[in-house]
């Protein structure tokens, strides 16, 4: 399970990198929408970094922080996937839920 947790963390971080990188292709000019799009990728990267720290440290404090981060991320991405019906939103929601579940085990 621990290896699956690490793989899920890496996938979430990779999704964040791809999402942020695509903001330069999707938007031609720096606009508020472009920054919001880019920041969504950063959220995934930072959530992955927090989970990676918990994966390494296994401290009660890192567990509590990651629990809050993962539950909020999973709730938001699931609601986004339900609302938008976009395959990418569904992919992020699935991996956010998996990461939350594996972290709580």
GROMACS .gro file of N, CA and C in nm, residues 70-86 88-97:
model
   81
   70UNK      N    1  -0.590   1.669   0.182
   70UNK     CA    2  -0.645   1.568   0.091
   70UNK      C    3  -0.797   1.565   0.092
   71UNK      N    4  -0.858   1.580   0.209
   71UNK     CA    5  -1.004   1.580   0.215
   71UNK      C    6  -1.061   1.700   0.141
   72UNK      N    7  -1.001   1.817   0.161
   72UNK     CA    8  -1.048   1.936   0.089
   72UNK      C    9  -1.025   1.923  -0.062
   73UNK      N   10  -0.908   1.873  -0.100
   73UNK     CA   11  -0.877   1.855  -0.242
   73UNK      C   12  -0.972   1.754  -0.306
   74UNK      N   13  -0.995   1.642  -0.237
   74UNK     CA   14  -1.085   1.540  -0.292
   74UNK      C   15  -1.227   1.594  -0.304
   75UNK      N   16  -1.274   1.663  -0.202
   75UNK     CA   17  -1.410   1.718  -0.207
   75UNK      C   18  -1.424   1.818  -0.321
   76UNK      N   19  -1.328   1.907  -0.334
   76UNK     CA   20  -1.335   2.008  -0.439
   76UNK      C   21  -1.329   1.945  -0.578
   77UNK      N   22  -1.236   1.852  -0.598
   77UNK     CA   23  -1.221   1.794  -0.732
   77UNK      C   24  -1.339   1.705  -0.769
   78UNK      N   25  -1.397   1.636  -0.672
   78UNK     CA   26  -1.517   1.556  -0.702
   78UNK      C   27  -1.632   1.647  -0.741
   79UNK      N   28  -1.653   1.754  -0.666
   79UNK     CA   29  -1.759   1.849  -0.702
   79UNK      C   30  -1.734   1.912  -0.839
   80UNK      N   31  -1.609   1.944  -0.867
   80UNK     CA   32  -1.574   2.001  -0.998
   80UNK      C   33  -1.602   1.901  -1.110
   81UNK      N   34  -1.566   1.775  -1.089
   81UNK     CA   35  -1.589   1.672  -1.191
   81UNK      C   36  -1.738   1.650  -1.215
   82UNK      N   37  -1.817   1.655  -1.108
   82UNK     CA   38  -1.962   1.639  -1.122
   82UNK      C   39  -2.021   1.757  -1.198
   83UNK      N   40  -1.972   1.876  -1.169
   83UNK     CA   41  -2.027   1.997  -1.230
   83UNK      C   42  -1.985   2.014  -1.376
   84UNK      N   43  -1.859   1.985  -1.408
   84UNK     CA   44  -1.808   2.015  -1.542
   84UNK      C   45  -1.814   1.898  -1.639
   85UNK      N   46  -1.813   1.776  -1.589
   85UNK     CA   47  -1.814   1.655  -1.673
   85UNK      C   48  -1.693   1.648  -1.766
   86UNK      N   49  -1.583   1.711  -1.725
   86UNK     CA   50  -1.461   1.706  -1.805
   86UNK      C   51  -1.379   1.583  -1.767
   88UNK      N   52  -1.060   1.539  -1.769
   88UNK     CA   53  -0.943   1.575  -1.688
   88UNK      C   54  -0.982   1.602  -1.544
   89UNK      N   55  -1.095   1.666  -1.522
   89UNK     CA   56  -1.143   1.690  -1.386
   89UNK      C   57  -1.174   1.557  -1.317
   90UNK      N   58  -1.231   1.464  -1.392
   90UNK     CA   59  -1.261   1.332  -1.337
   90UNK      C   60  -1.132   1.258  -1.301
   91UNK      N   61  -1.031   1.268  -1.386
   91UNK     CA   62  -0.902   1.204  -1.360
   91UNK      C   63  -0.839   1.258  -1.232
   92UNK      N   64  -0.838   1.389  -1.217
   92UNK     CA   65  -0.782   1.451  -1.096
   92UNK      C   66  -0.864   1.411  -0.974
   93UNK      N   67  -0.996   1.406  -0.987
   93UNK     CA   68  -1.082   1.367  -0.875
   93UNK      C   69  -1.054   1.224  -0.833
   94UNK      N   70  -1.039   1.135  -0.929
   94UNK     CA   71  -1.012   0.994  -0.897
   94UNK      C   72  -0.882   0.980  -0.820
   95UNK      N   73  -0.776   1.044  -0.870
   95UNK     CA   74  -0.647   1.031  -0.802
   95UNK      C   75  -0.644   1.106  -0.669
   96UNK      N   76  -0.720   1.212  -0.654
   96UNK     CA   77  -0.729   1.282  -0.526
   96UNK      C   78  -0.797   1.193  -0.422
   97UNK      N   79  -0.903   1.126  -0.463
   97UNK     CA   80  -0.974   1.036  -0.371
   97UNK      C   81  -0.885   0.917  -0.335
   0.00000   0.00000   0.00000
